[in-house]
Tab-separated table of C-alpha atoms and ligand atoms in Angstrom:
chain	number	residue	atom	x	y	z
A	163	MET	CA	-0.253	0.088	-0.167
A	164	SER	CA	3.245	2.330	0.496
A	165	SER	CA	3.771	5.208	-1.842
A	166	ASP	CA	6.637	5.846	-3.678
A	167	ASN	CA	7.238	8.760	-1.456
A	168	THR	CA	7.296	6.439	1.299
A	169	HIS	CA	9.509	4.114	-0.453
A	170	LYS	CA	12.405	6.238	-0.641
A	171	LEU	CA	13.153	6.920	3.054
A	172	ARG	CA	14.812	5.952	5.753
A	173	TRP	CA	13.348	5.216	9.020
A	174	GLU	CA	15.154	3.885	12.392
A	175	VAL	CA	14.456	2.892	15.829
A	176	PHE	CA	15.177	3.040	19.140
A	177	CYS	CA	15.008	0.614	21.751
A	178	SER	CA	15.968	-0.056	25.210
A	179	VAL	CA	15.457	-3.062	26.606
A	180	VAL	CA	14.121	-2.073	30.173
A	181	ASP	CA	14.487	-5.933	31.456
A	182	ASN	CA	12.516	-8.899	29.786
A	183	PHE	CA	11.777	-9.415	25.963
A	184	GLY	CA	9.242	-7.677	24.936
A	185	ASP	CA	11.067	-3.960	23.820
A	186	ILE	CA	12.979	-5.823	21.344
A	187	GLY	CA	10.989	-8.113	20.686
A	188	ILE	CA	8.012	-5.800	20.359
A	189	CYS	CA	10.764	-3.450	17.924
A	190	TRP	CA	12.293	-6.369	15.756
A	191	ARG	CA	8.596	-7.552	14.800
A	192	LEU	CA	8.519	-3.979	13.138
A	193	CYS	CA	11.122	-3.775	11.512
A	194	ARG	CA	10.739	-7.101	9.326
A	195	GLN	CA	7.291	-5.711	8.609
A	196	LEU	CA	8.470	-2.682	8.137
A	197	ALA	CA	11.737	-4.195	5.578
A	198	ALA	CA	9.270	-7.599	4.756
A	199	GLU	CA	6.174	-5.450	3.861
A	200	PHE	CA	6.321	-1.785	3.201
A	201	GLN	CA	10.624	-2.683	0.931
A	202	VAL	CA	11.750	-0.366	4.408
A	203	PRO	CA	14.946	1.177	3.889
A	204	VAL	CA	14.897	1.114	8.492
A	205	ARG	CA	17.682	-0.021	11.112
A	206	LEU	CA	17.362	-0.117	14.336
A	207	TRP	CA	19.419	0.453	17.146
A	208	VAL	CA	19.749	-1.995	20.074
A	209	ASP	CA	20.907	-0.931	23.289
A	210	ASP	CA	20.785	-4.976	24.511
A	211	LEU	CA	21.975	-8.178	22.158
A	212	LEU	CA	21.704	-10.988	23.993
A	213	SER	CA	18.797	-9.987	25.085
A	214	PHE	CA	18.032	-9.437	21.328
A	215	GLN	CA	19.605	-12.525	20.319
A	216	ARG	CA	16.860	-15.141	22.775
A	217	ILE	CA	14.444	-14.369	20.423
A	218	CYS	CA	16.291	-13.749	17.399
A	219	PRO	CA	19.491	-16.410	17.289
A	220	ASP	CA	21.358	-15.008	13.846
A	221	VAL	CA	22.606	-12.102	16.724
A	222	GLU	CA	25.914	-12.078	16.634
A	223	PRO	CA	25.915	-10.015	20.834
A	224	ALA	CA	29.655	-8.777	19.599
A	225	LEU	CA	28.581	-7.123	16.076
A	226	SER	CA	28.403	-3.017	16.542
A	227	GLU	CA	26.713	-3.465	12.967
A	228	GLN	CA	24.817	-6.475	11.164
A	229	HIS	CA	22.348	-7.365	8.800
A	230	LEU	CA	19.160	-9.962	9.358
A	231	ALA	CA	15.839	-9.509	7.196
A	232	GLY	CA	16.644	-6.704	5.764
A	233	VAL	CA	17.070	-5.015	8.942
A	234	VAL	CA	20.365	-2.280	9.804
A	235	ILE	CA	20.927	-3.936	13.797
A	236	CYS	CA	23.148	-0.861	15.512
A	237	HIS	CA	25.062	-1.401	18.711
A	238	TRP	CA	23.523	1.089	20.895
A	239	GLN	CA	26.404	1.476	23.051
A	240	PRO	CA	26.172	4.469	25.638
A	241	ASP	CA	30.782	5.890	24.098
A	242	LEU	CA	28.681	6.885	20.242
A	243	ASP	CA	29.952	9.526	19.668
A	244	TRP	CA	25.812	10.581	17.961
A	245	ARG	CA	27.376	13.139	16.035
A	246	THR	CA	28.794	11.560	13.386
A	247	ILE	CA	25.588	10.055	12.226
A	248	THR	CA	22.557	11.365	10.439
A	249	PRO	CA	19.226	10.523	10.809
A	250	ALA	CA	17.197	8.323	9.065
A	251	GLN	CA	13.903	11.220	7.952
A	252	VAL	CA	11.223	8.548	10.276
A	253	VAL	CA	12.900	7.930	14.076
A	254	ILE	CA	10.682	6.204	16.084
A	255	GLU	CA	11.684	6.657	20.155
A	256	ALA	CA	10.118	2.991	21.113
A	257	LEU	CA	8.363	2.078	24.399
A	258	ALA	CA	9.626	5.160	26.624
A	259	CYS	CA	13.589	4.924	25.228
A	260	THR	CA	15.143	8.473	25.429
A	261	ILE	CA	16.918	8.998	21.819
A	262	PRO	CA	20.774	10.950	22.988
A	263	PHE	CA	19.553	14.476	23.806
A	264	ALA	CA	23.378	14.590	20.690
A	265	TYR	CA	21.104	12.852	18.763
A	266	GLN	CA	18.111	14.545	19.170
A	267	GLN	CA	20.293	18.182	18.563
A	268	GLN	CA	21.593	16.210	14.831
A	269	MET	CA	17.829	15.277	13.984
A	270	ALA	CA	17.074	19.742	14.730
A	271	ALA	CA	20.161	20.594	12.854
A	272	GLN	CA	19.171	18.577	9.263
A	273	THR	CA	17.684	20.710	6.715
A	274	VAL	CA	14.507	18.397	7.072
A	275	PRO	CA	14.209	17.404	10.762
A	276	PRO	CA	13.202	14.136	10.738
A	277	LEU	CA	8.839	12.896	11.757
A	278	TRP	CA	9.351	11.805	15.213
A	279	LEU	CA	7.245	10.019	16.839
A	280	ASN	CA	6.915	8.192	20.326
A	281	LEU	CA	5.354	4.458	19.687
A	282	GLU	CA	3.941	4.217	23.092
A	283	TYR	CA	3.201	1.158	25.224
A	284	LEU	CA	-0.085	-0.669	24.668
A	285	SER	CA	-2.875	-0.313	27.256
A	286	ALA	CA	-7.298	-0.829	26.287
A	287	GLU	CA	-7.139	2.107	28.698
A	288	ALA	CA	-10.072	4.756	27.285
A	289	TRP	CA	-7.759	7.812	26.895
A	290	VAL	CA	-5.264	6.188	24.629
A	291	GLU	CA	-7.145	6.998	22.231
A	292	ASP	CA	-7.279	10.802	23.238
A	293	CYS	CA	-3.418	10.787	22.667
A	294	HIS	CA	-2.876	8.121	19.896
A	295	THR	CA	-0.910	10.864	17.234
A	296	LEU	CA	-0.897	13.983	18.674
A	297	ALA	CA	1.531	16.595	18.690
A	298	SER	CA	3.757	17.766	21.741
A	299	PRO	CA	6.346	20.126	20.782
A	300	GLN	CA	9.680	19.463	22.436
A	301	PRO	CA	10.570	22.484	24.824
A	302	GLN	CA	14.079	22.599	24.331
A	303	LEU	CA	14.463	22.633	20.510
A	304	PRO	CA	12.551	23.088	17.744
A	305	LEU	CA	10.812	19.591	16.921
A	306	ASN	CA	7.577	17.664	17.624
A	307	LYS	CA	7.536	14.287	19.083
A	308	TYR	CA	4.091	12.076	18.178
A	309	PHE	CA	2.751	9.810	20.051
A	310	PHE	CA	1.996	6.758	18.418
A	311	PHE	CA	-0.026	4.425	20.430
A	312	PRO	CA	-0.521	0.432	19.396
A	313	GLY	CA	-4.371	-0.893	20.655
A	314	PHE	CA	-7.705	-2.713	20.088
A	315	THR	CA	-10.437	-0.159	18.647
A	316	ALA	CA	-9.707	1.615	14.858
A	317	LYS	CA	-8.816	5.134	16.939
A	318	THR	CA	-5.865	3.479	18.004
A	319	GLY	CA	-3.144	2.483	15.915
A	320	GLY	CA	-4.191	-1.029	16.475
A	321	LEU	CA	-1.528	-3.443	16.487
A	322	LEU	CA	0.957	-5.954	15.326
A	323	ARG	CA	0.379	-8.205	12.403
A	324	GLU	CA	1.970	-9.640	9.595
A	325	GLN	CA	0.039	-9.739	6.294
A	326	GLN	CA	-0.211	-13.516	6.210
A	327	LEU	CA	0.222	-14.725	9.961
A	328	ILE	CA	-3.514	-15.545	10.640
A	329	THR	CA	-3.426	-17.064	7.190
A	330	GLN	CA	-0.511	-19.475	8.392
A	331	LEU	CA	-1.617	-19.628	11.918
A	332	ASP	CA	-5.618	-21.229	10.942
A	333	GLN	CA	-2.959	-23.434	7.665
A	334	PHE	CA	-1.074	-24.704	10.785
A	335	ALA	CA	-3.887	-25.415	13.451
A	336	SER	CA	-5.888	-26.911	11.017
A	337	ASP	CA	-2.782	-29.508	10.223
A	338	ARG	CA	-1.900	-32.195	11.954
A	339	VAL	CA	1.283	-33.942	10.533
A	340	ALA	CA	2.083	-30.068	10.303
A	341	GLN	CA	1.967	-30.096	14.014
A	342	GLN	CA	3.120	-33.288	14.028
A	343	ARG	CA	6.972	-32.411	12.762
A	344	PHE	CA	6.575	-29.067	14.432
A	345	TRP	CA	6.421	-31.481	18.098
A	346	GLN	CA	9.548	-33.449	16.848
A	347	GLN	CA	10.927	-31.093	16.278
A	348	LEU	CA	10.679	-29.957	19.982
A	349	GLN	CA	11.306	-33.802	20.650
A	350	LEU	CA	8.058	-33.882	21.850
A	351	ASP	CA	6.636	-36.908	19.499
A	352	ASP	CA	3.942	-37.812	21.715
A	353	ALA	CA	2.079	-33.807	22.000
A	354	LEU	CA	-0.603	-34.222	20.114
A	355	ASP	CA	-1.253	-37.672	22.231
A	356	PHE	CA	-2.784	-35.388	25.444
A	357	SER	CA	-6.060	-34.387	25.405
A	358	ARG	CA	-4.859	-31.104	25.991
A	359	ARG	CA	-1.512	-29.291	25.498
A	360	ILE	CA	-0.447	-25.912	27.596
A	361	SER	CA	2.245	-23.033	26.389
A	362	LEU	CA	2.491	-21.091	29.965
A	363	PHE	CA	4.394	-18.542	29.740
A	364	ALA	CA	5.475	-16.146	32.866
A	365	TYR	CA	6.701	-14.223	35.086
A	366	SER	CA	6.507	-15.574	39.080
A	367	GLN	CA	3.865	-16.692	40.394
A	368	GLN	CA	2.557	-18.427	43.970
A	369	GLN	CA	-0.501	-20.548	42.517
A	370	LEU	CA	1.487	-22.470	39.449
A	371	ALA	CA	1.837	-26.101	42.370
A	372	GLY	CA	-1.661	-25.706	43.229
A	373	LEU	CA	-2.112	-25.241	39.295
A	374	LEU	CA	-0.006	-28.431	38.766
A	375	GLN	CA	-1.410	-30.199	41.366
A	376	LEU	CA	-5.256	-29.304	39.577
A	377	TRP	CA	-4.049	-30.436	36.540
A	378	GLN	CA	-2.246	-33.529	38.095
A	379	GLN	CA	-5.573	-35.213	38.760
A	380	GLN	CA	-7.997	-33.834	36.014
A	381	THR	CA	-9.642	-37.098	34.261
A	382	GLU	CA	-7.251	-35.013	31.387
A	383	SER	CA	-4.592	-35.797	30.516
A	384	THR	CA	-1.695	-31.750	29.972
A	385	LEU	CA	0.872	-31.002	28.220
A	386	CYS	CA	2.878	-28.486	29.411
A	387	LEU	CA	5.271	-26.076	28.067
A	388	ILE	CA	7.578	-24.367	29.982
A	389	PRO	CA	9.234	-21.257	28.682
A	390	GLU	CA	12.827	-21.585	30.271
A	391	GLY	CA	12.898	-18.559	32.897
A	392	THR	CA	12.286	-17.456	36.036
A	393	LEU	CA	8.604	-19.852	35.918
A	394	ALA	CA	11.202	-22.415	34.801
A	395	GLU	CA	12.627	-22.108	37.555
A	396	GLN	CA	10.561	-22.527	39.726
A	397	ALA	CA	8.331	-25.458	37.728
A	398	MET	CA	11.278	-27.000	38.471
A	399	ALA	CA	12.124	-26.651	42.302
A	400	LEU	CA	8.688	-27.951	42.720
A	401	CYS	CA	9.919	-30.741	40.361
A	402	PRO	CA	12.539	-33.689	41.500
A	403	GLY	CA	14.368	-33.802	38.198
A	404	LEU	CA	12.331	-31.869	35.267
A	405	ALA	CA	14.866	-30.037	33.446
A	406	LEU	CA	16.239	-28.016	29.696
A	407	GLY	CA	15.690	-31.754	27.788
A	408	LYS	CA	14.288	-33.356	31.065
A	409	PRO	CA	10.769	-33.433	30.739
A	410	TRP	CA	9.040	-34.926	34.410
A	411	GLN	CA	5.772	-36.807	34.260
A	412	GLN	CA	3.574	-37.034	37.341
A	413	GLY	CA	-0.539	-38.315	37.431
A	414	GLN	CA	-2.427	-36.688	34.167
A	415	LEU	CA	-0.138	-34.070	34.177
A	416	LYS	CA	3.459	-34.021	32.135
A	417	LEU	CA	5.815	-30.684	32.020
A	418	CYS	CA	8.324	-30.107	29.545
A	419	ILE	CA	11.071	-26.921	29.700
A	420	LEU	CA	11.292	-25.129	26.190
A	421	PRO	CA	14.655	-23.917	25.551
A	422	PHE	CA	13.800	-19.770	24.230
A	423	LEU	CA	12.398	-20.437	20.902
A	424	PRO	CA	12.447	-17.888	17.615
A	425	GLN	CA	10.577	-15.512	17.314
A	426	PRO	CA	8.309	-16.869	13.979
A	427	ASP	CA	8.335	-21.065	16.273
A	428	TYR	CA	6.491	-19.478	19.326
A	429	ASP	CA	3.715	-17.930	17.118
A	430	LEU	CA	3.972	-21.349	16.259
A	431	LEU	CA	3.665	-22.786	19.328
A	432	LEU	CA	0.556	-20.501	20.489
A	433	ALA	CA	-1.007	-22.098	17.451
A	434	ALA	CA	-0.873	-25.375	18.508
A	435	CYS	CA	-1.564	-25.908	21.402
A	436	ASP	CA	-5.509	-25.501	23.363
A	437	ILE	CA	-3.933	-23.095	26.090
A	438	ASN	CA	-2.099	-20.059	26.574
A	439	PHE	CA	-0.283	-18.250	29.614
A	440	VAL	CA	1.426	-15.357	28.034
A	441	ARG	CA	2.520	-12.048	29.632
A	442	GLY	CA	3.787	-8.323	29.047
A	443	GLU	CA	3.062	-7.162	26.198
A	444	ASP	CA	3.716	-9.132	22.715
A	445	SER	CA	3.004	-12.442	24.039
A	446	ILE	CA	-0.475	-11.525	24.361
A	447	ILE	CA	-0.689	-9.533	21.286
A	448	ARG	CA	0.523	-13.101	19.264
A	449	ALA	CA	-2.155	-15.462	21.544
A	450	GLN	CA	-4.592	-13.216	20.088
A	451	TRP	CA	-4.255	-13.760	16.704
A	452	ALA	CA	-4.187	-17.557	18.093
A	453	ALA	CA	-6.801	-17.098	18.785
A	454	LYS	CA	-6.992	-19.708	21.829
A	455	PRO	CA	-7.769	-19.311	24.459
A	456	PHE	CA	-5.706	-17.213	26.823
A	457	ILE	CA	-4.882	-16.244	30.239
A	458	TRP	CA	-2.763	-13.392	30.197
A	459	GLN	CA	-0.149	-12.324	33.014
A	460	ILE	CA	-0.106	-8.271	33.210
A	461	TYR	CA	3.314	-6.277	33.325
A	462	ARG	CA	3.564	-5.838	37.634
A	463	GLN	CA	3.299	-2.354	38.229
A	464	ALA	CA	3.710	0.238	40.864
A	465	GLU	CA	0.886	0.354	42.961
A	466	GLN	CA	-1.248	-2.491	41.696
A	467	ALA	CA	-1.708	0.024	38.590
A	468	HIS	CA	-0.923	-3.641	36.094
A	469	LEU	CA	-4.419	-4.430	37.512
A	470	ASP	CA	-6.823	-1.493	35.914
A	471	LYS	CA	-5.048	-1.573	32.677
A	472	LEU	CA	-5.531	-5.520	32.884
A	473	ALA	CA	-9.208	-4.647	32.969
A	474	ALA	CA	-9.863	-2.111	31.023
A	475	PHE	CA	-8.585	-4.882	28.389
A	476	TYR	CA	-10.919	-7.749	30.027
A	477	GLN	CA	-13.961	-4.566	29.123
A	478	ARG	CA	-13.518	-4.259	26.419
A	479	TYR	CA	-12.555	-7.870	24.746
A	480	SER	CA	-15.505	-10.058	26.627
A	481	GLN	CA	-18.326	-6.382	26.024
A	482	HIS	CA	-20.126	-8.810	24.155
A	483	TRP	CA	-19.631	-11.732	25.594
A	484	PRO	CA	-22.927	-13.935	28.299
A	485	PRO	CA	-22.812	-12.589	31.299
A	486	GLN	CA	-21.286	-16.220	32.565
A	487	LEU	CA	-18.245	-16.723	30.185
A	488	ALA	CA	-17.388	-13.286	30.643
A	489	THR	CA	-17.336	-13.497	34.849
A	490	ALA	CA	-15.714	-17.071	33.963
A	491	VAL	CA	-12.687	-16.127	32.839
A	492	TRP	CA	-12.263	-12.806	34.713
A	493	GLN	CA	-11.948	-14.688	37.418
A	494	PHE	CA	-9.138	-17.321	36.793
A	495	TRP	CA	-7.230	-13.915	34.837
A	496	LEU	CA	-7.396	-12.177	38.736
A	497	GLY	CA	-6.968	-14.721	40.963
A	498	TRP	CA	-3.363	-15.519	38.128
A	499	ASN	CA	-2.487	-11.623	38.213
A	500	THR	CA	-3.160	-11.427	41.925
A	501	GLU	CA	-2.084	-15.327	42.888
A	502	GLN	CA	-4.774	-16.344	44.705
A	503	GLU	CA	-6.359	-19.935	44.704
A	504	LEU	CA	-6.533	-21.121	41.365
A	505	SER	CA	-8.692	-24.419	41.981
A	506	THR	CA	-12.299	-23.544	40.857
A	507	ALA	CA	-11.269	-20.449	38.831
A	508	TRP	CA	-10.202	-23.279	36.457
A	509	LEU	CA	-12.689	-25.071	36.710
A	510	GLY	CA	-14.777	-22.535	35.247
A	511	PHE	CA	-12.735	-21.569	32.553
A	512	VAL	CA	-12.098	-25.006	31.067
A	513	GLN	CA	-15.212	-25.944	31.106
A	514	GLN	CA	-15.918	-22.748	29.078
A	515	LEU	CA	-12.658	-23.130	26.641
A	516	ASN	CA	-14.597	-24.015	22.772
A	517	GLU	CA	-17.023	-20.868	24.299
A	518	ILE	CA	-14.123	-18.843	25.247
A	519	GLU	CA	-12.032	-20.063	21.612
A	520	GLN	CA	-14.863	-18.780	19.559
A	521	LYS	CA	-15.208	-15.742	21.504
A	522	ASN	CA	-11.693	-15.096	20.278
A	523	ARG	CA	-11.955	-15.733	16.813
A	524	GLU	CA	-15.054	-13.019	16.361
A	525	TRP	CA	-12.544	-11.078	18.828
A	526	ARG	CA	-9.712	-11.863	16.246
A	527	ALA	CA	-11.831	-10.772	12.929
A	528	GLN	CA	-12.674	-7.662	14.967
A	529	LEU	CA	-9.392	-6.501	15.877
A	530	ILE	CA	-8.349	-7.219	11.774
A	531	GLY	CA	-10.304	-4.275	11.276
A	532	ASN	CA	-8.419	-2.063	13.322
A	533	GLY	CA	-6.050	-2.538	10.492
A	534	ASP	CA	-2.516	-3.772	11.597
A	535	LEU	CA	0.419	-1.090	13.589
A	536	ALA	CA	2.948	-1.036	10.249
A	537	THR	CA	0.181	-0.745	7.933
A	538	ASN	CA	-0.836	2.640	10.004
A	539	LEU	CA	2.617	3.231	11.150
A	540	VAL	CA	3.467	3.689	7.496
A	541	ARG	CA	0.476	5.707	6.438
A	542	PHE	CA	0.913	8.819	8.983
A	543	VAL	CA	4.496	8.766	7.964
A	544	GLU	CA	2.620	9.092	3.885
A	545	LYS	CA	0.360	12.242	5.249
A	546	LYS	CA	3.030	13.944	6.882
A	547	ILE	CA	5.377	13.049	4.488
A	548	ILE	CA	2.725	14.376	2.043
A	549	MET	CA	2.486	17.943	3.418
A	550	PRO	CA	6.155	18.292	4.486
A	551	ARG	CA	7.203	20.341	7.169
A	552	ASN	CA	3.495	21.089	8.551
A	553	PHE	CA	3.863	18.566	10.307
A	554	SER	CA	0.985	19.666	13.375
B	726	LIG	C1	8.382	-17.570	24.903
B	726	LIG	C2	9.148	-16.587	24.408
B	726	LIG	C3	8.535	-15.779	23.679
B	726	LIG	N1	9.137	-15.560	22.575
B	726	LIG	C4	8.968	-13.423	21.949
B	726	LIG	C5	7.344	-13.237	22.308
B	726	LIG	C6	7.720	-12.249	22.733
B	726	LIG	O1	8.131	-11.235	21.674
B	726	LIG	C7	8.787	-11.649	23.912
B	726	LIG	C8	7.354	-11.077	25.241
B	726	LIG	O2	7.533	-10.935	25.617
B	726	LIG	P1	6.182	-10.047	26.113
B	726	LIG	O3	5.156	-11.044	26.073
B	726	LIG	O4	5.885	-8.799	25.945
B	726	LIG	O5	6.778	-10.461	27.551
B	726	LIG	P2	8.348	-9.808	28.429
B	726	LIG	O6	7.723	-10.287	29.649
B	726	LIG	O7	9.293	-10.789	28.027
B	726	LIG	O8	7.841	-8.121	28.262
B	726	LIG	C9	6.960	-6.918	28.907
B	726	LIG	O9	8.848	-6.151	29.027
B	726	LIG	C10	8.776	-4.860	29.514
B	726	LIG	C11	10.138	-4.446	30.132
B	726	LIG	C12	8.036	-4.368	29.433
B	726	LIG	O10	7.388	-3.129	30.005
B	726	LIG	C13	6.138	-5.500	29.981
B	726	LIG	O11	5.237	-4.139	28.105
B	726	LIG	C14	6.906	-6.702	28.496
B	726	LIG	O12	6.449	-5.953	27.284
B	726	LIG	O13	9.389	-12.655	23.489
B	726	LIG	C15	10.500	-16.006	21.836
B	726	LIG	O14	10.653	-15.176	21.168
B	726	LIG	N2	10.296	-17.038	22.234
B	726	LIG	C16	9.853	-17.515	23.355
B	726	LIG	O15	10.701	-18.838	23.125
């Protein structure tokens, strides 16, 4: 959809890894999509190449510059002399990172200063619509910065979604042979023999022991897959002998620790599982594209601010659901996020998996109607560049 005008523009994205993988996860997806689907020349500045390597094994952490998937990846080091670097025409400051002031000065010094965008965090709260695409004049420099908000409505920037993603996921989810091949690659040849496959990507969780015990006692068999990280360590402490490559089995439950997968394989995992526990900001979006029943553990914030965000999302997501279904989902989500005893809430959730999946497909169709974030960004840039010097 992009015009020649946009093709010729160079873009760059600044990503500072605060903790975990969401920041780089989002930035890397965006850059890849811009390069692959819009042929945009794009440079990604990242300050933590080791975290980046976990979700993209081809990244070489020792290099100050490398090229992958059509993207120039630059190591954002503290001692860079920004005066020697020419800014791109579109500069994205992602997820509340701050571009070095010396670089901002470089931007201001260009004959035509770049279009500067602040790609914000995800929130379903109503105020996001009012702030999306607002300009923020910079007090120290003759530059404007525009807020660009991802979101769940047509008045926001939408969510990251590659053009072919839904087709690929749906094909995979209905292709047992492809799934069997996928499980075999993970050394899980018996995965399809279980009644239920659950991916469990989460922060630490006080209720983990209780939930694992419940799954051992259920009539259905469960294969639970935990990616390496804090929760996997917690599980290993609870289940003697459990380790990467060494599953643990008790009653109706088989538990496996998975290596961190490259991002495209993680998408397939979400499509191959029957229930997905996701967290943070990016995996929750991917779970919505997979459309299987999901449980979101939101990134914790001071003074429980995250629970308001969780409720805002839940309200949008379940707005058109029968009350009893919506309540069952909320009770489990809330219990999971506040680390309350989960057995009753789990039974309420799991009894309604088919209904939840049906509703998830409707929700997904609604989200697709908002357009995807990369396309919406490209359109916004086109609009601003067609009216050069009038970035208001
Ligand atoms: C489990 C797994 C995840 N991933 C990817 C999916 C996502 O891109 C990324 C995980 O990111 P998230 O789901 O957002 O969860 P996270 O907890 O890692 O990231 C968080 O980091 C904080 C600093 C932010 O403030 C949060 O909003 C959130 O983004 O890792 C893989 O590529 N392979 C895997 O095996």
